[in-house]
Amino acid sequence: MNHISGILAEGPYHIVFDWKVFGSQLFGFVVIIVLTVKWIVPPVKRLMARNQDNVRKQLEESQTATERLTKAKQSYDSAMAEAQSELERMRVDARDDAEHIIAQMREAAAGEVERVRKQGRDQILQLRRQLIRDLQTDLTTAMLDRTEEKVRLKITTVEAKSESIERFLEELETLANGEHAVRRQAQSRWN
């Protein structure tokens, strides 16, 4: 292979090295690098720094949120424990109140039963007395009727009539004598 200035290979792959093109491309590359470093890198750095700050803030907020979540869970757990104990206390109170109400109702029912019994006994006694009075009245009426009937039968005879008139007169005389004696005693007391 002969080295001709600028020719690197011959044949189907004919490669030529041109220094002018290389220099201009190198200059263009350096200009692009300088422009990139001067105009593109600082805004990109600021943007990356801003994004890093945002990510750092988000991480801090996430950590704060995690701490608040932990505190909230603890508060929730303590509130649930308090609610559970309050619920149990309310159940015990309700059970005690129910037992107290049942005891009061039993006492009231026992008192009412005793009152009804007493009232029933009083009614029975009252009805018994009334029945006894009615029976006595009926018995008295029946005995008077029967006696009247017997007296009428006995008085229908002449002898019985005269005897009853004599007995009546004797009783009147006794009453009259007794009345005088009572008047004399009354007068002696007043004097």
mmCIF file with all atom_site columns, N, CA, C and O in Angstrom, residues 70-88:
data_model
loop_
_atom_site.group_PDB
_atom_site.id
_atom_site.type_symbol
_atom_site.label_atom_id
_atom_site.label_alt_id
_atom_site.label_comp_id
_atom_site.label_asym_id
_atom_site.label_entity_id
_atom_site.label_seq_id
_atom_site.pdbx_PDB_ins_code
_atom_site.Cartn_x
_atom_site.Cartn_y
_atom_site.Cartn_z
_atom_site.occupancy
_atom_site.B_iso_or_equiv
_atom_site.pdbx_formal_charge
_atom_site.auth_seq_id
_atom_site.auth_comp_id
_atom_site.auth_asym_id
_atom_site.auth_atom_id
_atom_site.pdbx_PDB_model_num
ATOM 1  N N  . THR A 1 70 ? -48.149 8.288  61.438 1.00 0.00 ? 70 THR A N  1
ATOM 2  C CA . THR A 1 70 ? -47.865 7.458  62.615 1.00 0.00 ? 70 THR A CA 1
ATOM 3  C C  . THR A 1 70 ? -48.566 8.028  63.839 1.00 0.00 ? 70 THR A C  1
ATOM 4  O O  . THR A 1 70 ? -49.191 7.286  64.614 1.00 0.00 ? 70 THR A O  1
ATOM 5  N N  . LYS A 1 71 ? -48.500 9.376  64.000 1.00 0.00 ? 71 LYS A N  1
ATOM 6  C CA . LYS A 1 71 ? -49.190 10.011 65.128 1.00 0.00 ? 71 LYS A CA 1
ATOM 7  C C  . LYS A 1 71 ? -50.699 9.816  65.010 1.00 0.00 ? 71 LYS A C  1
ATOM 8  O O  . LYS A 1 71 ? -51.378 9.565  66.007 1.00 0.00 ? 71 LYS A O  1
ATOM 9  N N  . ALA A 1 72 ? -51.202 9.942  63.790 1.00 0.00 ? 72 ALA A N  1
ATOM 10 C CA . ALA A 1 72 ? -52.645 9.763  63.581 1.00 0.00 ? 72 ALA A CA 1
ATOM 11 C C  . ALA A 1 72 ? -53.061 8.333  63.908 1.00 0.00 ? 72 ALA A C  1
ATOM 12 O O  . ALA A 1 72 ? -54.116 8.108  64.514 1.00 0.00 ? 72 ALA A O  1
ATOM 13 N N  . LYS A 1 73 ? -52.230 7.359  63.524 1.00 0.00 ? 73 LYS A N  1
ATOM 14 C CA . LYS A 1 73 ? -52.532 5.964  63.852 1.00 0.00 ? 73 LYS A CA 1
ATOM 15 C C  . LYS A 1 73 ? -52.539 5.759  65.362 1.00 0.00 ? 73 LYS A C  1
ATOM 16 O O  . LYS A 1 73 ? -53.406 5.067  65.899 1.00 0.00 ? 73 LYS A O  1
ATOM 17 N N  . GLN A 1 74 ? -51.560 6.369  66.042 1.00 0.00 ? 74 GLN A N  1
ATOM 18 C CA . GLN A 1 74 ? -51.516 6.254  67.505 1.00 0.00 ? 74 GLN A CA 1
ATOM 19 C C  . GLN A 1 74 ? -52.746 6.905  68.134 1.00 0.00 ? 74 GLN A C  1
ATOM 20 O O  . GLN A 1 74 ? -53.349 6.353  69.052 1.00 0.00 ? 74 GLN A O  1
ATOM 21 N N  . SER A 1 75 ? -53.107 8.094  67.619 1.00 0.00 ? 75 SER A N  1
ATOM 22 C CA . SER A 1 75 ? -54.306 8.781  68.126 1.00 0.00 ? 75 SER A CA 1
ATOM 23 C C  . SER A 1 75 ? -55.545 7.936  67.875 1.00 0.00 ? 75 SER A C  1
ATOM 24 O O  . SER A 1 75 ? -56.416 7.817  68.746 1.00 0.00 ? 75 SER A O  1
ATOM 25 N N  . TYR A 1 76 ? -55.617 7.362  66.685 1.00 0.00 ? 76 TYR A N  1
ATOM 26 C CA . TYR A 1 76 ? -56.761 6.514  66.336 1.00 0.00 ? 76 TYR A CA 1
ATOM 27 C C  . TYR A 1 76 ? -56.828 5.303  67.266 1.00 0.00 ? 76 TYR A C  1
ATOM 28 O O  . TYR A 1 76 ? -57.897 4.965  67.782 1.00 0.00 ? 76 TYR A O  1
ATOM 29 N N  . ASP A 1 77 ? -55.654 4.679  67.493 1.00 0.00 ? 77 ASP A N  1
ATOM 30 C CA . ASP A 1 77 ? -55.628 3.510  68.376 1.00 0.00 ? 77 ASP A CA 1
ATOM 31 C C  . ASP A 1 77 ? -56.041 3.880  69.800 1.00 0.00 ? 77 ASP A C  1
ATOM 32 O O  . ASP A 1 77 ? -56.821 3.162  70.434 1.00 0.00 ? 77 ASP A O  1
ATOM 33 N N  . SER A 1 78 ? -55.531 5.027  70.294 1.00 0.00 ? 78 SER A N  1
ATOM 34 C CA . SER A 1 78 ? -55.909 5.434  71.654 1.00 0.00 ? 78 SER A CA 1
ATOM 35 C C  . SER A 1 78 ? -57.390 5.810  71.700 1.00 0.00 ? 78 SER A C  1
ATOM 36 O O  . SER A 1 78 ? -58.086 5.483  72.668 1.00 0.00 ? 78 SER A O  1
ATOM 37 N N  . ALA A 1 79 ? -57.888 6.481  70.643 1.00 0.00 ? 79 ALA A N  1
ATOM 38 C CA . ALA A 1 79 ? -59.314 6.829  70.602 1.00 0.00 ? 79 ALA A CA 1
ATOM 39 C C  . ALA A 1 79 ? -60.171 5.563  70.547 1.00 0.00 ? 79 ALA A C  1
ATOM 40 O O  . ALA A 1 79 ? -61.231 5.486  71.202 1.00 0.00 ? 79 ALA A O  1
ATOM 41 N N  . MET A 1 80 ? -59.735 4.574  69.798 1.00 0.00 ? 80 MET A N  1
ATOM 42 C CA . MET A 1 80 ? -60.477 3.315  69.722 1.00 0.00 ? 80 MET A CA 1
ATOM 43 C C  . MET A 1 80 ? -60.473 2.614  71.084 1.00 0.00 ? 80 MET A C  1
ATOM 44 O O  . MET A 1 80 ? -61.489 2.062  71.513 1.00 0.00 ? 80 MET A O  1
ATOM 45 N N  . ALA A 1 81 ? -59.323 2.652  71.774 1.00 0.00 ? 81 ALA A N  1
ATOM 46 C CA . ALA A 1 81 ? -59.246 2.032  73.102 1.00 0.00 ? 81 ALA A CA 1
ATOM 47 C C  . ALA A 1 81 ? -60.188 2.756  74.067 1.00 0.00 ? 81 ALA A C  1
ATOM 48 O O  . ALA A 1 81 ? -60.912 2.120  74.838 1.00 0.00 ? 81 ALA A O  1
ATOM 49 N N  . GLU A 1 82 ? -60.191 4.105  74.009 1.00 0.00 ? 82 GLU A N  1
ATOM 50 C CA . GLU A 1 82 ? -61.089 4.879  74.866 1.00 0.00 ? 82 GLU A CA 1
ATOM 51 C C  . GLU A 1 82 ? -62.545 4.575  74.526 1.00 0.00 ? 82 GLU A C  1
ATOM 52 O O  . GLU A 1 82 ? -63.383 4.422  75.423 1.00 0.00 ? 82 GLU A O  1
ATOM 53 N N  . ALA A 1 83 ? -62.843 4.528  73.221 1.00 0.00 ? 83 ALA A N  1
ATOM 54 C CA . ALA A 1 83 ? -64.213 4.238  72.792 1.00 0.00 ? 83 ALA A CA 1
ATOM 55 C C  . ALA A 1 83 ? -64.637 2.844  73.252 1.00 0.00 ? 83 ALA A C  1
ATOM 56 O O  . ALA A 1 83 ? -65.783 2.641  73.689 1.00 0.00 ? 83 ALA A O  1
ATOM 57 N N  . GLN A 1 84 ? -63.718 1.894  73.175 1.00 0.00 ? 84 GLN A N  1
ATOM 58 C CA . GLN A 1 84 ? -64.010 0.523  73.612 1.00 0.00 ? 84 GLN A CA 1
ATOM 59 C C  . GLN A 1 84 ? -64.296 0.501  75.101 1.00 0.00 ? 84 GLN A C  1
ATOM 60 O O  . GLN A 1 84 ? -65.251 -0.139 75.551 1.00 0.00 ? 84 GLN A O  1
ATOM 61 N N  . SER A 1 85 ? -63.465 1.205  75.888 1.00 0.00 ? 85 SER A N  1
ATOM 62 C CA . SER A 1 85 ? -63.692 1.227  77.337 1.00 0.00 ? 85 SER A CA 1
ATOM 63 C C  . SER A 1 85 ? -64.985 1.971  77.655 1.00 0.00 ? 85 SER A C  1
ATOM 64 O O  . SER A 1 85 ? -65.736 1.560  78.545 1.00 0.00 ? 85 SER A O  1
ATOM 65 N N  . GLU A 1 86 ? -65.264 3.060  76.928 1.00 0.00 ? 86 GLU A N  1
ATOM 66 C CA . GLU A 1 86 ? -66.521 3.796  77.136 1.00 0.00 ? 86 GLU A CA 1
ATOM 67 C C  . GLU A 1 86 ? -67.719 2.926  76.772 1.00 0.00 ? 86 GLU A C  1
ATOM 68 O O  . GLU A 1 86 ? -68.736 2.925  77.471 1.00 0.00 ? 86 GLU A O  1
ATOM 69 N N  . LEU A 1 87 ? -67.591 2.180  75.682 1.00 0.00 ? 87 LEU A N  1
ATOM 70 C CA . LEU A 1 87 ? -68.669 1.276  75.275 1.00 0.00 ? 87 LEU A CA 1
ATOM 71 C C  . LEU A 1 87 ? -68.905 0.210  76.340 1.00 0.00 ? 87 LEU A C  1
ATOM 72 O O  . LEU A 1 87 ? -70.054 -0.085 76.686 1.00 0.00 ? 87 LEU A O  1
ATOM 73 N N  . GLU A 1 88 ? -67.830 -0.338 76.876 1.00 0.00 ? 88 GLU A N  1
ATOM 74 C CA . GLU A 1 88 ? -67.966 -1.357 77.921 1.00 0.00 ? 88 GLU A CA 1
ATOM 75 C C  . GLU A 1 88 ? -68.606 -0.758 79.170 1.00 0.00 ? 88 GLU A C  1
ATOM 76 O O  . GLU A 1 88 ? -69.470 -1.369 79.791 1.00 0.00 ? 88 GLU A O  1
#
